[in-house]
Tab-separated table of C-alpha atoms in Angstrom:
chain	number	residue	atom	x	y	z
A	343	MET	CA	-54.209	45.758	19.658
A	344	SER	CA	-53.730	42.706	21.853
A	345	GLY	CA	-55.873	40.676	19.477
A	346	GLN	CA	-53.713	41.810	16.489
A	347	ARG	CA	-50.559	40.739	18.421
A	348	TRP	CA	-52.122	37.372	19.237
A	349	MET	CA	-53.133	36.826	15.611
A	350	MET	CA	-49.621	37.719	14.401
A	351	GLY	CA	-47.986	35.377	16.981
A	352	GLY	CA	-50.396	32.621	16.012
A	353	ALA	CA	-49.663	33.060	12.306
A	354	ILE	CA	-45.856	32.752	12.977
A	355	ALA	CA	-46.436	29.707	15.111
A	356	LEU	CA	-48.389	28.067	12.312
A	357	TRP	CA	-45.704	29.031	9.808
A	358	LEU	CA	-43.025	27.567	12.018
A	359	LEU	CA	-44.938	24.306	12.367
A	360	GLY	CA	-45.128	24.174	8.610
A	361	ALA	CA	-41.432	24.916	8.362
A	362	THR	CA	-40.610	21.946	10.586
A	363	ALA	CA	-42.445	19.564	8.268
A	364	ALA	CA	-40.956	21.172	5.132
A	365	ILE	CA	-37.374	20.990	6.210
A	366	ALA	CA	-36.816	17.329	5.287
A	367	GLN	CA	-38.153	17.958	1.778
A	368	THR	CA	-36.557	19.492	-1.236
A	369	PRO	CA	-38.121	22.941	-1.373
A	370	ALA	CA	-40.478	23.875	-4.245
A	371	ASP	CA	-40.976	27.186	-5.976
A	372	PRO	CA	-44.082	28.767	-4.356
A	373	GLU	CA	-45.377	30.002	-7.708
A	374	THR	CA	-44.699	27.025	-10.027
A	375	GLU	CA	-44.599	24.251	-7.315
A	376	ALA	CA	-41.660	22.806	-9.207
A	377	LEU	CA	-38.764	21.517	-7.086
A	378	ILE	CA	-35.948	24.076	-6.868
A	379	PRO	CA	-32.880	22.728	-8.754
A	380	ARG	CA	-29.838	22.026	-6.605
A	381	ALA	CA	-27.776	24.616	-8.588
A	382	VAL	CA	-30.242	27.217	-7.523
A	383	LEU	CA	-30.193	26.075	-3.882
A	384	LEU	CA	-26.397	26.352	-3.851
A	385	ASP	CA	-26.371	29.861	-5.400
A	386	LEU	CA	-25.912	32.283	-2.431
A	387	THR	CA	-25.648	35.382	-4.622
A	388	THR	CA	-29.365	35.903	-5.453
A	389	GLY	CA	-30.336	37.219	-1.989
A	390	PRO	CA	-32.479	35.749	0.743
A	391	SER	CA	-35.169	33.548	-0.746
A	392	ASP	CA	-36.613	30.325	0.518
A	393	PRO	CA	-40.141	28.909	0.961
A	394	LEU	CA	-39.489	28.933	4.684
A	395	LEU	CA	-39.146	32.748	4.757
A	396	PRO	CA	-42.281	34.495	5.993
A	397	SER	CA	-43.718	36.900	3.437
A	398	LYS	CA	-43.295	40.624	4.256
A	399	LEU	CA	-44.228	43.910	2.778
A	400	SER	CA	-41.579	45.527	0.616
A	401	THR	CA	-42.053	48.674	2.609
A	402	ARG	CA	-40.786	47.196	5.920
A	403	GLY	CA	-38.279	44.715	7.221
A	404	TYR	CA	-39.027	41.630	9.321
A	405	THR	CA	-40.550	42.233	12.761
A	406	PRO	CA	-38.807	40.923	15.861
A	407	LEU	CA	-41.266	38.016	16.036
A	408	GLU	CA	-40.664	37.168	12.383
A	409	LYS	CA	-36.840	37.294	12.975
A	410	ARG	CA	-37.261	34.968	15.916
A	411	ALA	CA	-39.133	32.513	13.735
A	412	ILE	CA	-36.470	32.697	10.999
A	413	ARG	CA	-33.763	31.944	13.593
A	414	ALA	CA	-35.794	28.974	14.754
A	415	ALA	CA	-36.104	27.718	11.198
A	416	ILE	CA	-32.384	28.146	10.756
A	417	ALA	CA	-31.695	26.118	13.907
A	418	GLN	CA	-33.984	23.377	12.605
A	419	LEU	CA	-32.247	23.372	9.200
A	420	LEU	CA	-28.838	23.033	10.839
A	421	ASP	CA	-30.053	20.225	13.100
A	422	ALA	CA	-31.472	18.352	10.088
A	423	ALA	CA	-28.161	19.007	8.218
A	424	ASP	CA	-26.200	17.491	11.073
A	425	GLY	CA	-28.449	14.488	11.049
A	426	ALA	CA	-28.055	13.996	7.387
A	427	ALA	CA	-24.280	14.326	7.688
A	428	ASN	CA	-24.360	11.612	10.395
A	429	LEU	CA	-26.092	9.358	7.956
A	430	GLN	CA	-23.462	10.151	5.263
A	431	GLN	CA	-26.053	12.013	3.200
A	432	ASP	CA	-23.653	14.815	2.362
A	433	ASP	CA	-25.510	16.265	-0.604
A	434	LEU	CA	-28.627	16.728	1.531
A	435	ALA	CA	-26.646	18.104	4.437
A	436	PHE	CA	-25.088	20.823	2.341
A	437	GLU	CA	-28.382	21.728	0.725
A	438	LEU	CA	-29.841	22.207	4.184
A	439	ARG	CA	-26.879	24.299	5.330
A	440	PHE	CA	-27.071	26.453	2.252
A	441	ARG	CA	-30.796	27.025	2.810
A	442	ALA	CA	-29.892	28.116	6.400
A	443	ILE	CA	-27.391	30.589	4.982
A	444	ARG	CA	-30.029	31.999	2.582
A	445	LEU	CA	-32.287	32.508	5.667
A	446	GLN	CA	-29.440	34.174	7.499
A	447	GLN	CA	-29.078	36.680	4.674
A	448	ALA	CA	-32.538	38.025	5.690
A	449	LEU	CA	-31.075	38.817	9.103
A	450	GLY	CA	-27.993	40.676	8.014
A	451	LEU	CA	-24.257	40.182	7.479
A	452	ALA	CA	-23.391	39.933	11.177
A	453	GLU	CA	-25.420	36.708	11.374
A	454	GLU	CA	-24.525	35.342	7.929
A	455	LEU	CA	-20.736	35.490	8.112
A	456	PRO	CA	-20.311	33.078	11.069
A	457	LEU	CA	-22.381	30.438	9.225
A	458	LEU	CA	-20.428	31.025	6.030
A	459	LYS	CA	-17.200	30.336	7.982
A	460	LEU	CA	-18.593	27.215	9.529
A	461	THR	CA	-20.050	25.867	6.274
A	462	GLY	CA	-16.752	26.680	4.538
A	463	GLN	CA	-14.894	24.647	7.095
A	464	GLN	CA	-17.298	21.706	6.646
A	465	ALA	CA	-16.975	21.906	2.865
A	466	ARG	CA	-13.173	21.872	3.164
A	467	GLU	CA	-13.199	18.809	5.505
A	468	LYS	CA	-15.477	16.988	3.091
A	469	ASN	CA	-13.533	18.081	-0.018
A	470	ARG	CA	-16.713	19.680	-1.442
A	471	ALA	CA	-15.431	21.705	-4.406
A	472	VAL	CA	-18.848	22.888	-5.732
A	473	GLU	CA	-19.952	24.129	-2.299
A	474	SER	CA	-16.617	25.759	-1.627
A	475	GLN	CA	-16.869	27.613	-4.962
A	476	ALA	CA	-20.413	28.810	-4.122
A	477	ILE	CA	-19.280	30.149	-0.766
A	478	THR	CA	-16.312	31.849	-2.463
A	479	LYS	CA	-18.687	33.606	-4.848
A	480	ARG	CA	-20.797	34.834	-1.974
A	481	LEU	CA	-17.842	36.127	-0.083
A	482	GLN	CA	-16.663	38.024	-3.131
A	483	GLN	CA	-20.123	39.455	-3.572
A	484	ILE	CA	-20.132	40.662	0.018
A	485	GLU	CA	-16.830	42.445	-0.517
A	486	ALA	CA	-17.983	43.989	-3.738
A	487	THR	CA	-21.298	45.299	-2.336
A	488	THR	CA	-20.248	46.241	1.187
A	489	PRO	CA	-17.621	49.026	0.991
A	490	ASP	CA	-17.707	49.875	4.680
A	491	LEU	CA	-16.814	46.438	6.158
A	492	SER	CA	-15.585	46.687	9.695
A	493	PRO	CA	-12.260	45.182	10.720
A	494	ALA	CA	-14.131	42.365	12.476
A	495	GLN	CA	-16.073	41.629	9.295
A	496	GLN	CA	-12.911	41.720	7.243
A	497	LEU	CA	-11.384	39.193	9.621
A	498	ASP	CA	-14.488	36.960	9.316
A	499	LEU	CA	-14.234	37.207	5.522
A	500	ALA	CA	-10.426	36.357	5.615
A	501	ILE	CA	-11.072	33.303	7.785
A	502	ALA	CA	-13.940	32.172	5.531
A	503	TYR	CA	-11.715	32.651	2.409
A	504	GLN	CA	-9.042	30.572	4.102
A	505	GLU	CA	-11.526	27.834	4.920
A	506	VAL	CA	-12.516	27.400	1.234
A	507	ARG	CA	-8.842	27.582	0.221
A	508	ASP	CA	-9.135	30.946	-1.575
A	509	PHE	CA	-5.739	31.825	-0.210
A	510	ASP	CA	-5.185	34.936	-2.522
A	511	ASN	CA	-8.149	36.746	-0.972
A	512	ALA	CA	-7.396	35.517	2.594
A	513	ILE	CA	-3.789	36.708	2.371
A	514	ARG	CA	-4.854	40.037	0.894
A	515	LEU	CA	-7.265	40.711	3.774
A	516	TYR	CA	-4.872	39.579	6.461
A	517	ARG	CA	-2.266	41.938	5.105
A	518	GLN	CA	-4.720	44.827	4.949
A	519	LEU	CA	-5.571	44.227	8.572
A	520	LEU	CA	-1.909	44.006	9.628
A	521	ALA	CA	-1.299	47.371	7.864
A	522	GLN	CA	-3.685	48.945	10.385
A	523	PRO	CA	-2.758	49.613	14.089
A	524	GLN	CA	-3.350	46.473	16.102
A	525	ALA	CA	-3.088	45.501	19.722
A	526	PRO	CA	-0.183	43.062	20.233
A	527	GLY	CA	-2.591	40.061	20.827
A	528	ASP	CA	-4.556	40.844	17.684
A	529	ARG	CA	-1.364	41.248	15.737
A	530	ARG	CA	-0.206	37.842	16.968
A	531	ASP	CA	-3.420	36.246	15.725
A	532	LEU	CA	-3.219	37.932	12.335
A	533	LEU	CA	0.391	36.984	11.833
A	534	ASP	CA	-0.447	33.398	12.738
A	535	ALA	CA	-3.352	33.357	10.304
A	536	LEU	CA	-1.382	34.912	7.521
A	537	ALA	CA	1.607	32.630	7.969
A	538	THR	CA	-0.703	29.628	7.995
A	539	SER	CA	-2.335	30.792	4.698
A	540	GLU	CA	1.070	31.278	3.037
A	541	PHE	CA	2.378	28.029	4.334
A	542	GLU	CA	-0.703	25.985	3.192
A	543	SER	CA	-0.519	27.618	-0.255
A	544	PHE	CA	3.199	26.672	-0.528
A	545	ARG	CA	4.433	30.255	-0.493
A	546	TYR	CA	7.302	29.277	1.625
A	547	ALA	CA	9.455	32.411	1.234
A	548	ALA	CA	6.523	34.611	2.440
A	549	ALA	CA	5.643	32.081	5.194
A	550	ALA	CA	9.208	32.055	6.527
A	551	GLU	CA	9.178	35.830	6.752
A	552	THR	CA	5.811	35.985	8.444
A	553	TYR	CA	6.652	33.232	10.930
A	554	GLY	CA	9.799	35.129	11.639
A	555	ALA	CA	7.762	38.256	12.478
A	556	LEU	CA	5.547	36.172	14.703
A	557	VAL	CA	8.549	34.670	16.546
A	558	ALA	CA	10.003	38.163	17.044
A	559	LEU	CA	6.638	39.419	18.431
A	560	LEU	CA	6.360	36.572	20.889
A	561	THR	CA	9.936	36.752	21.938
A	562	ASP	CA	9.478	40.477	22.734
A	563	ASN	CA	6.108	39.888	24.392
A	564	PRO	CA	6.407	36.500	26.188
A	565	LEU	CA	3.102	37.047	27.961
A	566	LEU	CA	1.364	36.680	24.623
A	567	ASP	CA	2.687	33.140	24.312
A	568	ILE	CA	0.509	31.569	26.862
A	569	GLY	CA	-1.290	28.984	24.762
A	570	LEU	CA	-4.745	30.741	24.793
A	571	ASN	CA	-6.956	30.012	21.760
A	572	SER	CA	-7.145	33.012	19.463
A	573	GLN	CA	-10.070	33.818	17.290
A	574	VAL	CA	-8.273	32.453	14.333
A	575	GLN	CA	-7.128	29.335	16.193
A	576	GLU	CA	-10.685	28.691	17.285
A	577	ALA	CA	-11.588	28.630	13.565
A	578	ARG	CA	-9.478	25.462	13.414
A	579	LEU	CA	-7.242	26.594	10.593
A	580	GLY	CA	-3.958	25.223	9.417
A	581	PRO	CA	-1.423	22.911	10.966
A	582	ARG	CA	-2.326	21.897	14.495
A	583	GLN	CA	-0.048	22.697	17.368
A	584	GLU	CA	1.084	19.699	19.383
A	585	PRO	CA	0.142	20.086	23.033
A	586	SER	CA	3.760	20.309	24.156
A	587	TYR	CA	4.507	23.258	21.867
A	588	SER	CA	3.979	26.799	22.755
A	589	GLN	CA	2.864	29.079	19.870
A	590	ARG	CA	6.351	30.502	19.621
A	591	GLU	CA	7.950	27.064	19.378
A	592	TRP	CA	5.533	26.029	16.765
A	593	ALA	CA	6.211	29.244	14.731
A	594	VAL	CA	9.976	28.588	14.893
A	595	ARG	CA	9.479	25.070	13.618
A	596	GLN	CA	7.278	26.246	10.827
A	597	GLN	CA	9.796	28.985	9.904
A	598	ILE	CA	12.634	26.377	9.771
A	599	PHE	CA	10.468	23.968	7.751
A	600	SER	CA	9.680	26.757	5.253
A	601	LEU	CA	13.389	27.562	4.868
A	602	GLU	CA	14.124	23.871	4.296
A	603	GLN	CA	11.613	23.713	1.544
A	604	LEU	CA	13.436	26.603	-0.132
A	605	ARG	CA	16.773	24.763	0.471
A	606	ARG	CA	17.976	27.720	2.482
A	607	TYR	CA	19.717	25.365	4.845
A	608	GLU	CA	22.273	27.798	6.139
A	609	GLU	CA	19.453	30.113	7.452
A	610	ALA	CA	17.653	27.050	8.913
A	611	ILE	CA	20.795	25.894	10.711
A	612	ALA	CA	21.339	29.385	12.230
A	613	LEU	CA	17.841	29.439	13.586
A	614	GLN	CA	18.101	25.911	14.991
A	615	GLN	CA	21.411	26.644	16.691
A	616	ALA	CA	20.008	29.874	18.200
A	617	GLU	CA	17.010	28.006	19.459
A	618	LEU	CA	19.007	25.149	20.953
A	619	ALA	CA	20.037	27.137	23.986
A	620	LEU	CA	16.342	27.760	24.833
A	621	ILE	CA	15.343	24.068	24.677
A	622	ARG	CA	15.067	21.696	27.627
A	623	PRO	CA	18.003	19.192	27.813
A	624	ASP	CA	15.714	16.207	27.154
A	625	LEU	CA	14.566	17.854	23.899
A	626	GLN	CA	18.017	18.754	22.705
A	627	PRO	CA	18.939	15.374	21.082
A	628	ALA	CA	15.937	15.606	18.688
A	629	TRP	CA	16.792	19.275	17.879
A	630	LEU	CA	20.484	18.383	17.315
A	631	LEU	CA	19.399	15.615	14.946
A	632	ALA	CA	17.498	18.037	12.821
A	633	ILE	CA	20.505	20.321	12.768
A	634	ALA	CA	22.786	17.505	11.649
A	635	ASP	CA	20.328	16.598	8.881
A	636	ASN	CA	20.450	20.204	7.552
A	637	GLN	CA	24.298	20.261	7.937
A	638	ARG	CA	24.359	17.164	5.805
A	639	ARG	CA	22.086	18.710	3.188
A	640	GLN	CA	24.331	21.789	3.098
A	641	LYS	CA	27.296	19.436	2.476
A	642	LEU	CA	28.948	20.290	5.843
A	643	LEU	CA	29.775	16.613	6.239
A	644	ALA	CA	32.525	16.779	8.821
A	645	ILE	CA	30.435	19.068	11.048
A	646	ALA	CA	27.324	16.765	10.442
A	647	VAL	CA	29.383	13.793	11.681
A	648	GLU	CA	30.271	15.622	14.889
A	649	THR	CA	26.639	16.626	15.471
A	650	TYR	CA	25.320	13.039	14.832
A	651	GLN	CA	27.905	11.801	17.372
A	652	SER	CA	26.645	14.384	19.860
A	653	VAL	CA	23.057	13.193	19.332
A	654	TYR	CA	24.096	9.552	20.092
A	655	ARG	CA	26.039	10.531	23.218
A	656	GLN	CA	23.206	12.666	24.564
A	657	ALA	CA	20.304	10.434	23.580
A	658	LEU	CA	21.493	7.152	25.190
A	659	PRO	CA	21.669	8.322	28.814
A	660	LEU	CA	18.197	9.872	28.420
A	661	GLY	CA	16.826	6.548	27.172
A	662	GLN	CA	15.963	8.006	23.799
A	663	LEU	CA	16.942	4.826	21.960
A	664	ALA	CA	15.123	5.629	18.690
A	665	LEU	CA	16.934	8.922	18.415
A	666	ALA	CA	20.259	7.227	19.158
A	667	ARG	CA	19.540	4.668	16.487
A	668	ASP	CA	18.605	7.399	13.939
A	669	ALA	CA	21.857	9.150	14.575
A	670	LEU	CA	23.879	5.937	14.155
A	671	GLU	CA	22.099	5.075	10.912
A	672	ALA	CA	22.829	8.566	9.566
A	673	LEU	CA	26.437	8.187	10.613
A	674	ARG	CA	26.580	4.802	8.920
A	675	ASP	CA	25.308	6.171	5.715
A	676	LEU	CA	27.643	9.124	5.750
A	677	TYR	CA	30.753	6.914	6.308
A	678	GLN	CA	29.641	4.628	3.578
A	679	GLU	CA	29.146	7.468	1.158
A	680	GLN	CA	32.593	8.778	1.970
A	681	ASN	CA	34.088	5.313	1.688
A	682	GLN	CA	35.279	5.309	5.294
A	683	MET	CA	34.977	1.553	5.770
A	684	ALA	CA	36.585	1.240	9.211
A	685	ASP	CA	34.291	4.005	10.611
A	686	ALA	CA	31.244	2.500	8.979
A	687	ILE	CA	32.010	-0.955	10.433
A	688	ALA	CA	32.431	0.573	13.853
A	689	VAL	CA	28.996	2.166	13.575
A	690	TYR	CA	27.495	-1.204	12.435
A	691	ASP	CA	28.937	-2.696	15.682
A	692	LEU	CA	27.199	-0.027	17.675
A	693	LEU	CA	23.893	-0.653	15.871
A	694	LEU	CA	24.204	-4.416	16.458
A	695	ALA	CA	25.042	-3.858	20.141
A	696	GLN	CA	22.009	-1.559	20.587
A	697	ALA	CA	19.670	-3.962	18.789
A	698	ARG	CA	20.953	-6.809	21.047
A	699	ASN	CA	20.550	-4.785	24.190
A	700	GLU	CA	16.930	-3.926	23.192
A	701	GLY	CA	16.121	-7.446	22.338
A	702	ASP	CA	15.244	-6.290	18.776
A	703	LEU	CA	15.733	-9.485	16.847
A	704	TYR	CA	14.374	-7.960	13.614
A	705	GLY	CA	16.649	-5.032	13.864
A	706	LEU	CA	19.571	-7.331	14.645
A	707	MET	CA	18.796	-9.433	11.578
A	708	GLU	CA	18.471	-6.483	9.236
A	709	ASN	CA	21.661	-4.837	10.478
A	710	TYR	CA	23.672	-8.048	9.961
A	711	ALA	CA	22.207	-8.255	6.451
A	712	ARG	CA	23.074	-4.578	5.695
A	713	LEU	CA	26.539	-5.141	7.123
A	714	GLY	CA	27.065	-8.165	4.889
A	715	ARG	CA	25.899	-6.345	1.827
A	716	TYR	CA	28.257	-3.501	2.535
A	717	GLN	CA	31.217	-5.827	3.163
A	718	LEU	CA	30.432	-7.612	-0.029
A	719	ARG	CA	30.506	-4.270	-1.970
A	720	GLN	CA	33.894	-3.666	-0.362
A	721	GLY	CA	35.177	-6.974	-1.629
A	722	ASP	CA	35.309	-8.746	1.755
A	723	ARG	CA	33.225	-11.841	0.848
A	724	PRO	CA	34.277	-13.921	3.937
A	725	ALA	CA	33.057	-11.226	6.221
A	726	ALA	CA	29.820	-10.856	4.279
A	727	GLU	CA	29.260	-14.613	4.564
A	728	ARG	CA	29.817	-14.494	8.338
A	729	ALA	CA	27.250	-11.632	8.622
A	730	PHE	CA	24.823	-13.684	6.497
A	731	THR	CA	25.235	-16.644	8.782
A	732	GLU	CA	24.439	-14.491	11.828
A	733	GLY	CA	21.436	-12.941	10.182
A	734	GLN	CA	20.200	-16.360	8.978
A	735	SER	CA	20.425	-17.715	12.574
A	736	ILE	CA	18.188	-14.873	13.810
A	737	ALA	CA	15.778	-15.335	10.881
A	738	GLY	CA	15.343	-18.910	12.020
A	739	GLN	CA	14.235	-17.681	15.423
A	740	LEU	CA	11.851	-15.212	13.916
A	741	GLY	CA	10.548	-17.596	11.246
A	742	TYR	CA	10.994	-14.774	8.758
A	743	SER	CA	13.720	-13.430	6.467
A	744	GLY	CA	13.608	-9.697	5.854
A	745	PRO	CA	14.239	-8.032	2.495
A	746	GLU	CA	17.792	-7.143	3.275
A	747	LEU	CA	18.733	-10.665	4.215
A	748	THR	CA	16.991	-12.064	1.158
A	749	ALA	CA	18.984	-9.653	-1.033
A	750	LEU	CA	22.234	-10.603	0.623
A	751	GLN	CA	21.485	-14.310	0.089
A	752	ALA	CA	20.873	-13.661	-3.613
A	753	GLN	CA	24.096	-11.719	-3.920
A	754	LEU	CA	26.101	-14.472	-2.220
A	755	SER	CA	24.586	-17.195	-4.346
A	756	PRO	CA	26.975	-18.653	-6.970
């Protein structure tokens, strides 16, 4: 018995040594010795087959030693794939990864699904349409032939579908899982994944609703909003959260953005105003600027003017000069659109003063040029010429005339 065990272990060791040498080569059909076509290598629906697989009797599965050898071959294939990818040999890298998946199929679904997810992610990052389609076909085959998938396997499938941008199937599975009883943390993760799939597939109405459900869940259960990586987040899906955002804050922003894409500005404004009270004072000017922009889109111009003014007043003491400048520029444009010349000129004066205080010569030159062009449109040529003279003087210091100043010069030319 011990001799038989030694012989079996020695045979596997010899097979594994042969596998190491064969990995770098395009595999050949064991019967015909012809190289296996790439289309065949990328077809994951034909079952586990590869020259690296040890032969086994049809009456039994692989032994533990054989499975260990298969896992070792898989690790070698994946290492070789990473090496090929580092050398920009993407075709070879994906052929090796797909061979590893075919070997994984011999070990069961529990071991194959994680590699399908990872390879799907890599195919997405490299924009590999052929490989993504091949993975999608395998995922569909798994669903069709495995009626008793566990919730964990359904989640793996949903994430894999999402990785290869098969959003219809990803969304379907996420919704199926959400229809089942879930622990609050799992429900959070599923809502996050579902909303991301809807958002990335431009289903903004559905995304707004799902993000709203996620916000409600995190508001009612603040301990869930602690920044831990969920299983779905670890799969590196969807828009990335900035480090300063909690998951709830990110979901609110995504919900608002979705509403803006639908031009449902009134609902977006209501959410923004409700959120304003929860935001730190130093973040409020940026939030107010977004509210003002939506008020402007909703044609609430008088209210937008007041909000832009509030942004300017709050941003300056905080040293948020870029935000202050953005608010002034929006005010300038609004006043010009409404033909409020005196108010527009007053805002130009503020912009010029801020640029001067910051030592921003380019901004100073451009604002003088814009002011001159506006004054010229209003019929005040002498004022426009004075603005041009100021801008030209600054251009001399810079050794450069910006596009606005060049356009004003052309307009003032006889």
